CSV table of C-alpha atoms in Angstrom, one decimal:
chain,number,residue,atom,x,y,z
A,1,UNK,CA,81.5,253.9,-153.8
A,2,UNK,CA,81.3,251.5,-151.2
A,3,UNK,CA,79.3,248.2,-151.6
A,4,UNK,CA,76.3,246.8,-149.5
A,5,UNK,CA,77.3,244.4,-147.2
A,6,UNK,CA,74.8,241.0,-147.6
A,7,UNK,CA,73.4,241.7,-143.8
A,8,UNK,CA,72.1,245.2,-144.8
A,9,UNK,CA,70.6,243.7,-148.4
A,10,UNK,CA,68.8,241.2,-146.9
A,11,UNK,CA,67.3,243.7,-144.2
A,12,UNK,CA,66.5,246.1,-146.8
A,13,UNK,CA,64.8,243.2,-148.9
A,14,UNK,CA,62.3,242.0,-145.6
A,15,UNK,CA,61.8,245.8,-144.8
A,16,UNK,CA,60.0,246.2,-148.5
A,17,UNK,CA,58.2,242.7,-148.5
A,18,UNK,CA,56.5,244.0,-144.8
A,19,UNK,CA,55.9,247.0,-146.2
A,20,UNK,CA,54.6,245.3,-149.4
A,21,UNK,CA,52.3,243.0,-147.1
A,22,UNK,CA,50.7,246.0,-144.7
A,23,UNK,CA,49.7,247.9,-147.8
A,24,UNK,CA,48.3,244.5,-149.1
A,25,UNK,CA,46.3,244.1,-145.6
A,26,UNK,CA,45.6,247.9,-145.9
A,27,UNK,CA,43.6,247.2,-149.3
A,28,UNK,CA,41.8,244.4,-147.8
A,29,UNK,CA,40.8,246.0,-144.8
A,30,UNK,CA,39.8,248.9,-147.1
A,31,UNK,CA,38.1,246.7,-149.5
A,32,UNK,CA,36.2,244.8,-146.3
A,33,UNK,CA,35.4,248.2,-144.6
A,34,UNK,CA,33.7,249.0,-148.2
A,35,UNK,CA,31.7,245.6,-148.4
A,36,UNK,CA,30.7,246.0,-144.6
A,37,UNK,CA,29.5,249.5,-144.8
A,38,UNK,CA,27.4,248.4,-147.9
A,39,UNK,CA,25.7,245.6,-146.2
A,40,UNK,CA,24.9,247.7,-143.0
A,41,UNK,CA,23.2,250.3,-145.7
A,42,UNK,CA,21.6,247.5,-147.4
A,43,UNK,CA,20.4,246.0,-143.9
A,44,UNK,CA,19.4,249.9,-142.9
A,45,UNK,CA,17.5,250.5,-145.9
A,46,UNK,CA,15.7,247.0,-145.1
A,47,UNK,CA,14.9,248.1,-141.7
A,48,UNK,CA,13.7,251.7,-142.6
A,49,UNK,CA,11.3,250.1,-145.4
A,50,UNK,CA,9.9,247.8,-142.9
A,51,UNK,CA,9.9,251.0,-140.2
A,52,UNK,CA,7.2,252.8,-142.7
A,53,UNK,CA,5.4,249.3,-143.7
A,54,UNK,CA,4.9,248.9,-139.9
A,55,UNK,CA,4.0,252.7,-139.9
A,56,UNK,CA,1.5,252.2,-142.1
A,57,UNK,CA,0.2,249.3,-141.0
A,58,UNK,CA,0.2,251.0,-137.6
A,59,UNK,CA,-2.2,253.6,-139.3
A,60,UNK,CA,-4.4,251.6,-141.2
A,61,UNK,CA,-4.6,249.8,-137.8
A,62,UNK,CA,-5.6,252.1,-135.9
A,63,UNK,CA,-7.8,253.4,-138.5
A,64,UNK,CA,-9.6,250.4,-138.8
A,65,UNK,CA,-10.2,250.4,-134.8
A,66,UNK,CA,-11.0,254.0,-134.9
A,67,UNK,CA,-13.7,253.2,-138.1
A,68,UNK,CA,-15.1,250.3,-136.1
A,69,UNK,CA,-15.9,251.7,-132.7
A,70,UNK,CA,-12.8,249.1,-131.1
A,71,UNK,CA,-10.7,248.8,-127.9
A,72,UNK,CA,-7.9,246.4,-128.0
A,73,UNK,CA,-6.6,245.1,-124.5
A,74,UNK,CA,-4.0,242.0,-123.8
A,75,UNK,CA,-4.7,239.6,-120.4
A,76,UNK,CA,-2.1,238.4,-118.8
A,77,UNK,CA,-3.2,234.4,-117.9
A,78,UNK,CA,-1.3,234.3,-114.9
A,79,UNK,CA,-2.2,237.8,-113.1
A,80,UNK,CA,-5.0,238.1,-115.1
A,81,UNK,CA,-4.2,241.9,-115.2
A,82,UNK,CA,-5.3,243.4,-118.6
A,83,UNK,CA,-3.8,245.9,-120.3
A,84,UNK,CA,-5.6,248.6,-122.9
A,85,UNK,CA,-3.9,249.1,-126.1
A,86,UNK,CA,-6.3,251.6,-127.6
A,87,UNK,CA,-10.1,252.5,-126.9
A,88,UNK,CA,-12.6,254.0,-129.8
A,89,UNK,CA,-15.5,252.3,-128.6
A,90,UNK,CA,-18.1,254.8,-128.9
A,91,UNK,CA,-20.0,256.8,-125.3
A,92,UNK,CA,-16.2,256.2,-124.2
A,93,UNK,CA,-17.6,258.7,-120.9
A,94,UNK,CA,-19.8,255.8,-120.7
A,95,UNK,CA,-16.5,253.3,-120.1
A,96,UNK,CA,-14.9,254.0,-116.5
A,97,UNK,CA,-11.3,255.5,-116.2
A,98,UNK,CA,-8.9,252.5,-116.3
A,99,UNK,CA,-5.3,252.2,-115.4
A,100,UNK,CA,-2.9,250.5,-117.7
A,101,UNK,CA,-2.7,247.6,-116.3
A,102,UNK,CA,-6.3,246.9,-114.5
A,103,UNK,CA,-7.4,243.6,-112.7
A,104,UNK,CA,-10.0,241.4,-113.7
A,105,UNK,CA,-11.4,241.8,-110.3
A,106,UNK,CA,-11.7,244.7,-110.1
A,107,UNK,CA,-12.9,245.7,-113.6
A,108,UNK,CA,-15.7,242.8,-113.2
A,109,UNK,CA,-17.1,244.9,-110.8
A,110,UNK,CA,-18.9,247.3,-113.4
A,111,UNK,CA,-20.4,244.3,-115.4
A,112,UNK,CA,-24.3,243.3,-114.8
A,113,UNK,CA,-24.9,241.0,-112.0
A,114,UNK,CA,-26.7,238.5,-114.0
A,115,UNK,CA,-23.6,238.4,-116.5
A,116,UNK,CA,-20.7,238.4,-114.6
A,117,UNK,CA,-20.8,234.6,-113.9
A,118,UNK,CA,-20.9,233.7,-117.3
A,119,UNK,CA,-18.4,236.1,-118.3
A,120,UNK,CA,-15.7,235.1,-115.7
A,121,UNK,CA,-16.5,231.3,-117.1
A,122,UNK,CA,-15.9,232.3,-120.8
A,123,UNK,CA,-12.4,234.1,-119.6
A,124,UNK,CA,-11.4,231.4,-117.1
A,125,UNK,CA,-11.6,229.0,-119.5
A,126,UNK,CA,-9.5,230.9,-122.0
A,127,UNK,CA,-6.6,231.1,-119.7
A,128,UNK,CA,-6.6,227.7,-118.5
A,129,UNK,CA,-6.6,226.0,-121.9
A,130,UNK,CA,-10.0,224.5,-122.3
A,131,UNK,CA,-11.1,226.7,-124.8
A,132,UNK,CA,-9.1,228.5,-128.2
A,133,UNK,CA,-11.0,231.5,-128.4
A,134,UNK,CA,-13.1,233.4,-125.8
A,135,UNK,CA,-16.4,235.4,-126.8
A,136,UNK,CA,-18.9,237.5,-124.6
A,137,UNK,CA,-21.9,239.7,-124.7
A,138,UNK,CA,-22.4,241.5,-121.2
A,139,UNK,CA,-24.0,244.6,-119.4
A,140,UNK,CA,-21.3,247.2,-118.0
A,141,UNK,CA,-22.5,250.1,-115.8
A,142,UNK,CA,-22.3,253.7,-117.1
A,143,UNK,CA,-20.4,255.7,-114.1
A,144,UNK,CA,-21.8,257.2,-111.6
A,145,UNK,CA,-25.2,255.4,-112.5
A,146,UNK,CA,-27.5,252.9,-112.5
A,147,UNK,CA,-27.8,252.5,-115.9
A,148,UNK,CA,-25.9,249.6,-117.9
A,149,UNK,CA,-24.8,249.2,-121.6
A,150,UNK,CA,-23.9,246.7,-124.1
A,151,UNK,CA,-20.7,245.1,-124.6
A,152,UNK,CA,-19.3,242.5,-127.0
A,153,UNK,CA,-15.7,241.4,-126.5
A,154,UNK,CA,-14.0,239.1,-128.7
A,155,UNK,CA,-10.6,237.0,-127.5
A,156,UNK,CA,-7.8,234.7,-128.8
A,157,UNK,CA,-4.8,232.8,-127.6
A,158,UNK,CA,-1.3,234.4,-129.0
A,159,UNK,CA,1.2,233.4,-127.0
A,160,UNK,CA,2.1,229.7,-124.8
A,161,UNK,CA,4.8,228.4,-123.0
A,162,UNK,CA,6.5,224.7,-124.0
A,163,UNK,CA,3.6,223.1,-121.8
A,164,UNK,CA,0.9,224.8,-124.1
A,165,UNK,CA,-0.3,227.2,-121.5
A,166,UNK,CA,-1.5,230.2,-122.9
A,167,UNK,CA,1.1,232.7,-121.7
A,168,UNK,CA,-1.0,236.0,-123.5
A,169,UNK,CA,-4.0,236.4,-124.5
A,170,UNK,CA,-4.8,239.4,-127.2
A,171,UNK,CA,-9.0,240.7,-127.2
A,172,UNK,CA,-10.9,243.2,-128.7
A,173,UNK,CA,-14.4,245.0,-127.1
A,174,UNK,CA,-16.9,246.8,-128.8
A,175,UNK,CA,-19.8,248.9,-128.0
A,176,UNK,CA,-23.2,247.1,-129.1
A,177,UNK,CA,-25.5,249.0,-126.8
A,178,UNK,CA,-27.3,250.4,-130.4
A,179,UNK,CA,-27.7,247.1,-131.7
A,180,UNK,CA,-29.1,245.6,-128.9
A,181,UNK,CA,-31.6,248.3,-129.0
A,182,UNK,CA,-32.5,247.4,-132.5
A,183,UNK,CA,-32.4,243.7,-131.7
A,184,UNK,CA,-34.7,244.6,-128.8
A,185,UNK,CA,-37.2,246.8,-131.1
A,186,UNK,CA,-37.4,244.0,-133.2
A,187,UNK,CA,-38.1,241.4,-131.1
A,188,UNK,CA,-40.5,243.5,-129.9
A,189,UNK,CA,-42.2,244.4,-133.4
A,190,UNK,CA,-42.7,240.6,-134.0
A,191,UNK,CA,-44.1,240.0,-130.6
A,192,UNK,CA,-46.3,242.8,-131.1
A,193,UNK,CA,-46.9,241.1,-134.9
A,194,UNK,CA,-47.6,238.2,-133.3
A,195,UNK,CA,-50.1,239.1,-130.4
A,196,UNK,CA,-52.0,241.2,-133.1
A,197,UNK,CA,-52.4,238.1,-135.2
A,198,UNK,CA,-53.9,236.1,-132.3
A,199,UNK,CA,-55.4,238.8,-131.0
A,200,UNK,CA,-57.4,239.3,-134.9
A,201,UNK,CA,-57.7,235.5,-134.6
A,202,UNK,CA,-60.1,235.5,-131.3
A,203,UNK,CA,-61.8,238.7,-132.3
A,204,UNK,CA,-62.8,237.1,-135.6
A,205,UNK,CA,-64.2,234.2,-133.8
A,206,UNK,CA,-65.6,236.0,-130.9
A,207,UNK,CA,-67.5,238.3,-132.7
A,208,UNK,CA,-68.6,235.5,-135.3
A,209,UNK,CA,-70.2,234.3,-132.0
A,210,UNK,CA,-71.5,237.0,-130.6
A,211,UNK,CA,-73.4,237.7,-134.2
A,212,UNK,CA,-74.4,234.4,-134.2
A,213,UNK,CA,-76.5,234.3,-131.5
A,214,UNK,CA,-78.8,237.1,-132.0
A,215,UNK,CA,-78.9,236.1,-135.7
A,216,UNK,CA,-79.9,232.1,-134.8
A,217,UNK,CA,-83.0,234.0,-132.8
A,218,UNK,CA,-83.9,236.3,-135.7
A,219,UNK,CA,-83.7,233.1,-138.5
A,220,UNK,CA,-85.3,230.8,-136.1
A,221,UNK,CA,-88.6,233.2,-134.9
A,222,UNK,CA,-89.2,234.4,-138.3
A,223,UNK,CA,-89.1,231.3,-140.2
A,224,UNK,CA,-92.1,229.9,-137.7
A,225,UNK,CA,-93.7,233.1,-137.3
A,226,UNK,CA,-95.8,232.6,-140.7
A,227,UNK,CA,-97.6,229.5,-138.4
A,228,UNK,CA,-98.0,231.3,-136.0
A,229,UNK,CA,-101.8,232.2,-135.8
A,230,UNK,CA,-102.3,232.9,-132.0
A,231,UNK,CA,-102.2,237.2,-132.2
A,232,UNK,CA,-100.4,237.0,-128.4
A,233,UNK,CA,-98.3,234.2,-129.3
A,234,UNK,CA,-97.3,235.6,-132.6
A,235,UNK,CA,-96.3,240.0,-130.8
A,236,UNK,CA,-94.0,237.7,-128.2
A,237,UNK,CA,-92.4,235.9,-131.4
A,238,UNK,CA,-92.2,239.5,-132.8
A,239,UNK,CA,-91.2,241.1,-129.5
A,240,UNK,CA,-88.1,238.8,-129.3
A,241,UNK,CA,-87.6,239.2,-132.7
A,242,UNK,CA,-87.0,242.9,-132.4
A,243,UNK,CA,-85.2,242.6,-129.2
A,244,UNK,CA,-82.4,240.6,-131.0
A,245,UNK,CA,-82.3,242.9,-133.8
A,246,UNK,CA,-81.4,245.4,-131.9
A,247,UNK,CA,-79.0,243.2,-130.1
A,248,UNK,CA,-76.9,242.6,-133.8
A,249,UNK,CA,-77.3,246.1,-134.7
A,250,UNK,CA,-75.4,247.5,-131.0
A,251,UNK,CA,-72.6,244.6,-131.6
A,252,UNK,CA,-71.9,246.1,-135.6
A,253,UNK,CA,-72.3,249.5,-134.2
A,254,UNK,CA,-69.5,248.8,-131.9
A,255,UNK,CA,-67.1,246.7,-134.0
A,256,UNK,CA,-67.4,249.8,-136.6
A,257,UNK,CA,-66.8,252.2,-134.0
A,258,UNK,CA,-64.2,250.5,-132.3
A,259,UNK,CA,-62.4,250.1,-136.2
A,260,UNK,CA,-62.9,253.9,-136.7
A,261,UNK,CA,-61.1,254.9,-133.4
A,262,UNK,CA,-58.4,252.6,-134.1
A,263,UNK,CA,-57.6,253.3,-137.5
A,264,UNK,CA,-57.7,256.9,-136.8
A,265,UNK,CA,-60.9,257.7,-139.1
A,266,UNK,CA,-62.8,259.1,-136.1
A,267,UNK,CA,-61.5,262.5,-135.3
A,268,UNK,CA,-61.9,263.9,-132.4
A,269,UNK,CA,-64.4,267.3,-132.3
A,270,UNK,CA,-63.9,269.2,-129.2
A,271,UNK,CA,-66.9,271.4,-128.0
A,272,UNK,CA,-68.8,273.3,-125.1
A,273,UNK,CA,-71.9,271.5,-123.3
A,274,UNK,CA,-73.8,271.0,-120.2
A,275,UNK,CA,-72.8,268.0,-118.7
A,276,UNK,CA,-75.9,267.5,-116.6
A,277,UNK,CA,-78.1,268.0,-119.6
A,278,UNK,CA,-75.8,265.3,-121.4
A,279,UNK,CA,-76.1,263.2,-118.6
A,280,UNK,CA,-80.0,263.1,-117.7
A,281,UNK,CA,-81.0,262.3,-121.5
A,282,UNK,CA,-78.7,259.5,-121.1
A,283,UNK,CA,-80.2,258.3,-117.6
A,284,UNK,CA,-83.7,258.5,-118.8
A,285,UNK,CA,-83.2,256.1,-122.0
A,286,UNK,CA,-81.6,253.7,-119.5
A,287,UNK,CA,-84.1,253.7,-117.7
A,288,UNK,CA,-86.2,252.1,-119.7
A,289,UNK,CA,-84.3,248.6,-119.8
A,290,UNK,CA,-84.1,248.7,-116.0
A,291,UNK,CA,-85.1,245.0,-114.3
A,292,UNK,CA,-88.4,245.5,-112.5
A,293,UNK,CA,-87.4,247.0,-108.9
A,294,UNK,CA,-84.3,248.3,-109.6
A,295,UNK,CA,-83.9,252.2,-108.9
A,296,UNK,CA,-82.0,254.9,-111.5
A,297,UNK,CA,-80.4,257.8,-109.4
A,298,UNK,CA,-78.2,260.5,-110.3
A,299,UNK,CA,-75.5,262.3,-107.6
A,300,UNK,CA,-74.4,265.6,-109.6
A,301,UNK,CA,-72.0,268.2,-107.9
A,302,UNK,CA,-72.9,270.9,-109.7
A,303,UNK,CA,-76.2,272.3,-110.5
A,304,UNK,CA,-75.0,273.2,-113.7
A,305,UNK,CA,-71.2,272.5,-115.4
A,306,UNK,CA,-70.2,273.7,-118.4
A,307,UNK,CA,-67.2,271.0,-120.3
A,308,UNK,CA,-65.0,271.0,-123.3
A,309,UNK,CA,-64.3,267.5,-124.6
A,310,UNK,CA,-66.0,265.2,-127.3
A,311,UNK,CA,-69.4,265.1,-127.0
A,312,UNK,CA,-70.1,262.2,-129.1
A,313,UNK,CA,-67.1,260.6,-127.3
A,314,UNK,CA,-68.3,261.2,-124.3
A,315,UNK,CA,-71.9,260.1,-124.4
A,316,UNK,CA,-70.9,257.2,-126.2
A,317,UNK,CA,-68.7,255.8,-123.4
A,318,UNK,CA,-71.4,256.4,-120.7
A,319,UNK,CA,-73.9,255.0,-122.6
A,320,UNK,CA,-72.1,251.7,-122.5
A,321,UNK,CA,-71.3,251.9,-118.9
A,322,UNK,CA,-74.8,252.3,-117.9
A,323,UNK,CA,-76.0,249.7,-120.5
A,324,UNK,CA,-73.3,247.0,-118.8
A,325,UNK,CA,-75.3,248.5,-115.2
A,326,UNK,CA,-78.6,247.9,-116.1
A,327,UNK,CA,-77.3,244.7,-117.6
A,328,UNK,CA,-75.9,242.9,-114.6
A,329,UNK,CA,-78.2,244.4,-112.0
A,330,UNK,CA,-81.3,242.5,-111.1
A,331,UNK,CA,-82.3,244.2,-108.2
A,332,UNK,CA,-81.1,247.5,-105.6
A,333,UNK,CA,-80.3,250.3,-107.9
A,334,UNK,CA,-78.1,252.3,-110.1
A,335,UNK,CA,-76.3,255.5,-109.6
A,336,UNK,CA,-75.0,257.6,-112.0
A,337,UNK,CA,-72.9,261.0,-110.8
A,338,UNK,CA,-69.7,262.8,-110.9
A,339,UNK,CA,-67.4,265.1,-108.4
A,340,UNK,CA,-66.3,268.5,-108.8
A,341,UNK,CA,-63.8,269.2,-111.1
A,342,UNK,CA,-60.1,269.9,-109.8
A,343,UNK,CA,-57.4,270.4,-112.1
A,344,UNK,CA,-59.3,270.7,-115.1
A,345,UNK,CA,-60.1,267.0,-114.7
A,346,UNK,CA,-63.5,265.1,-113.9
A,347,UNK,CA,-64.4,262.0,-112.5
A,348,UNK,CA,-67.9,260.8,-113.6
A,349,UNK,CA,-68.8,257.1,-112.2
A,350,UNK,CA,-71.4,254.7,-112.8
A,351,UNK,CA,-72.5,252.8,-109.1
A,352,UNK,CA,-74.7,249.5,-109.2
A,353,UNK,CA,-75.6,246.9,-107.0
A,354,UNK,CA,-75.4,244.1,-109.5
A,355,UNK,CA,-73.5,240.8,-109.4
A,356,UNK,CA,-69.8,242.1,-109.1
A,357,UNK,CA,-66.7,241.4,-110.2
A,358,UNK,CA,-63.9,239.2,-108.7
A,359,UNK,CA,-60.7,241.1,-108.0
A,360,UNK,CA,-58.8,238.6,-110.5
A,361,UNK,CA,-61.2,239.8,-113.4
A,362,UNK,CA,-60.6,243.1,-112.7
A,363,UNK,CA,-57.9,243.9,-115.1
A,364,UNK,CA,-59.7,241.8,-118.0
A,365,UNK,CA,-63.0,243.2,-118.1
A,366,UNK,CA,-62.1,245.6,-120.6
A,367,UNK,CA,-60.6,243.2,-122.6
A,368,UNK,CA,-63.2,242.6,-125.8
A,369,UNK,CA,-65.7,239.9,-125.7
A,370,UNK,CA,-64.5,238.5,-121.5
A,371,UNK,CA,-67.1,236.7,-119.9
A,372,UNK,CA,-66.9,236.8,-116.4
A,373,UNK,CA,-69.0,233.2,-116.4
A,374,UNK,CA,-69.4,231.4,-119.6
A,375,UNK,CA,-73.2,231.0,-118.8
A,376,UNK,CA,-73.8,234.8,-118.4
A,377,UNK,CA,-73.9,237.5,-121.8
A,378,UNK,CA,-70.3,239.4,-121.9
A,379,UNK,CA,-69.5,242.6,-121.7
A,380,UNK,CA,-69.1,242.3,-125.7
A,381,UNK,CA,-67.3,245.1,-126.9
A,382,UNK,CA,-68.6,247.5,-124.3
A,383,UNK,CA,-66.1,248.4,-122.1
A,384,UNK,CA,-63.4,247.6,-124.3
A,385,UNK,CA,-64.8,251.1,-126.7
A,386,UNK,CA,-64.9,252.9,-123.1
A,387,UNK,CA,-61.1,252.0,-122.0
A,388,UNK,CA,-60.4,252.9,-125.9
A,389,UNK,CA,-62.2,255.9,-126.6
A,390,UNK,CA,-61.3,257.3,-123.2
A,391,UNK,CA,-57.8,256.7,-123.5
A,392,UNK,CA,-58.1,258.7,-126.9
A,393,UNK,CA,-60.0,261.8,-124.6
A,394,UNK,CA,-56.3,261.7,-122.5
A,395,UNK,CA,-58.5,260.4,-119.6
A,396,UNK,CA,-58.6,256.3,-118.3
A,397,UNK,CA,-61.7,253.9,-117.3
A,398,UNK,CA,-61.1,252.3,-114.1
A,399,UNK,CA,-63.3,249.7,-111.8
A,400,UNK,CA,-63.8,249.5,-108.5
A,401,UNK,CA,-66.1,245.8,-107.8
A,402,UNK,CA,-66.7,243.3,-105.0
A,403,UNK,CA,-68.0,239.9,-106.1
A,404,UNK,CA,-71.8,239.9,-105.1
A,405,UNK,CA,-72.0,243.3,-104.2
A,406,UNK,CA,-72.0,245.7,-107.1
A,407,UNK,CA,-69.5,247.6,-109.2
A,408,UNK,CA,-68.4,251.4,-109.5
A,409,UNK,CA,-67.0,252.0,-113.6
A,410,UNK,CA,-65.3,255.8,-113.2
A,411,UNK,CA,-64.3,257.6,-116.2
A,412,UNK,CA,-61.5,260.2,-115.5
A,413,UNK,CA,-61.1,262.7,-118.1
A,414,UNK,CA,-59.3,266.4,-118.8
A,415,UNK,CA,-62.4,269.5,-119.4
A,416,UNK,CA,-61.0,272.1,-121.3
């Protein structure tokens, strides 16, 4: 057999030591391709597990938004365009159709006149820097209407370029129109709360005033009346006496029936009379505290009218008209009458010729205990038990006066 000659040996040797290094390279290629595929599946597990956190987070997110009635919207400082991220607010019918990305301008148009200078403000400021957070209560109108709602939006700085210029700003807007309500309510409760208080305050001392002085009369007569020994000296002491008497006994007659109708303890009785029988009775007992040459006359439509309503009621609210008539009216006369009933209402007015009432009093007369002149007797209670106890018939008490020549009180009320 033939030997190798050294050229072919030494090929054959490099040949195996190539070979030998490929498959080396091979292993470590292998062994690399192994290592990298294991970190990718370690990096893609990482990235799936964050995936469903961000899922989840993305859920509970939205959930939280969805549970709290929220939109969430991002403002471009620059453009100030505004995107929506997602709306639950709740009436969303009652939040206009917006694009995705939506103007300022043209979104401000929908917010309440009176608020969309200070809202403009609060976001102006916000972009340009001068203030971290931004935070509004406004009035936007419901579509279509002329109706407006409550909105609260809150906002925050998230993004600025290397000056420090906001570069995005991230919000959120809620629907408060409910609350607002309540607020509302409640500021109306304590106002009420509070006007009742005063208004107990100047009763209390008006009527500790008005008792006062027929009580002063009674005390003062009857403690001189035992020296009295003059017969026509001591029937004028006894005269006034009386007089006054009667005087306390109408104003507690009045503060308990104004209390009953009130509180509710005075039911209303309906039942059938005749109004002109009701009304003459009532005439002829004022005529009795007439002033000397002043005349009583009645104007009925009817000869006879049959009515439904609250007698008591009724009678009780024209006796205190004509009482405040014959009152105030010192000479000329006194009418009292009614028109025929149309629309199963009736008007039944009460006409002097007395001193009048200024157009500016008006509206307080039947306010309790207003004097007109501090120098003349009140109405007292009086009218204020008419407006009241006519209001509680469904009907109203309404005055028609000129100062100096005579007032017409006319009680409007439904007739069953």
């Amino acid at each position: 057999m033939q030997a190798m000659s050294p050229n072919l040996l030494l090929i054959s040797s490099f040949s195996s030591m190539v070979l030998l290094g490929l498959l080396i390279l091979a292993c470590l290629a292998f062994i690399g391709l192994i290592v990298w595929q294991h970190r990718q599946g370690r990096d893609l597990r990482y990235e799936l597990e964050q995936l469903d956190k961000l899922k989840e987070n993305n859920v509970e997110s939205e959930f939280v938004l969805r549970a709290m009635h929220l939109t969430t919207w991002h403002l471009d400082p620059k453009t100030m365009a505004i995107t929506f991220d997602s709306d639950f607010r709740e009436h969303a019918d009652w939040v206009a159709p917006h694009d995705e990305d939506a103007l300022y301008k043209e979104l401000s148009q929908q917010i309440h006149p009176e608020d969309i200078e200070r809202v403009g403000k609060g976001l102006l400021d916000i972009c340009e820097g001068r203030s971290e957070t931004y935070h509004q209560e406004y009035r936007l109108r419901i579509p279509n209407t002329n109706r407006f709602f409550w909105e609260e939006s809150f906002a925050t700085v998230v993004e600025r370029d290397i000056e420090g210029k906001p570069t995005s700003i991230v919000g959120t807007t809620m629907n408060v129109d409910d609350r607002k309500q309540m607020e509302e309510a409640l500021v109306d409760a304590r106002n009420r709360a509070e006007e009742s208080d005063r208004l107990k305050s100047a009763f209390i001392a008006n009527i500790s005033h008005e008792i006062r002085t027929p009580l002063n009369a009674i005390v003062g007569f009857t403690s001189i009346l035992p020296d009295i020994t003059d017969d026509a000296e001591r029937r004028s002491l006894l005269d006034l006496i009386n007089e006054n008497t009667q005087k306390l006994l109408r104003i507690i007659d009045d503060v308990v029936n104004i209390s009953r109708i009130e509180s509710g303890q005075d039911q209303m009785v309906l039942s059938c009379f005749e109004l002109n029988m009701m009304l003459t009775e009532i005439i002829d007992r004022a005529r009795q505290d007439l002033k000397p040459g002043v005349e009583m006359n009645s104007q009925f439509a009817c000869d006879q009218l049959k009515v439904t309503s609250d007698f008591n009621r009724l009678s009780e609210i024209l006796k205190h008209l004509l009482s405040n008539a014959t009152k105030f009216t010192q000479q000329g006369s006194i009418t009292v009458g009614y028109a025929k009933p149309t629309d199963g209402r009736i008007s039944i007015w009460v006409r002097d010729t007395g001193l009048g009432i200024s157009e500016e009093n008006q509206k307080r007369v039947f306010e309790r205990f207003f004097k007109v002149d501090e120098f003349v007797p009140g109405a007292g209670l009086g009218l204020s038990i008419c407006h009241t106890m006519a209001y509680s018939l469904g009907g109203t008490v309404t005055v028609d006066s000129q100062l100096g020549k005579g007032s017409t009180f006319t009680l409007d009320i439904p007739i069953q």
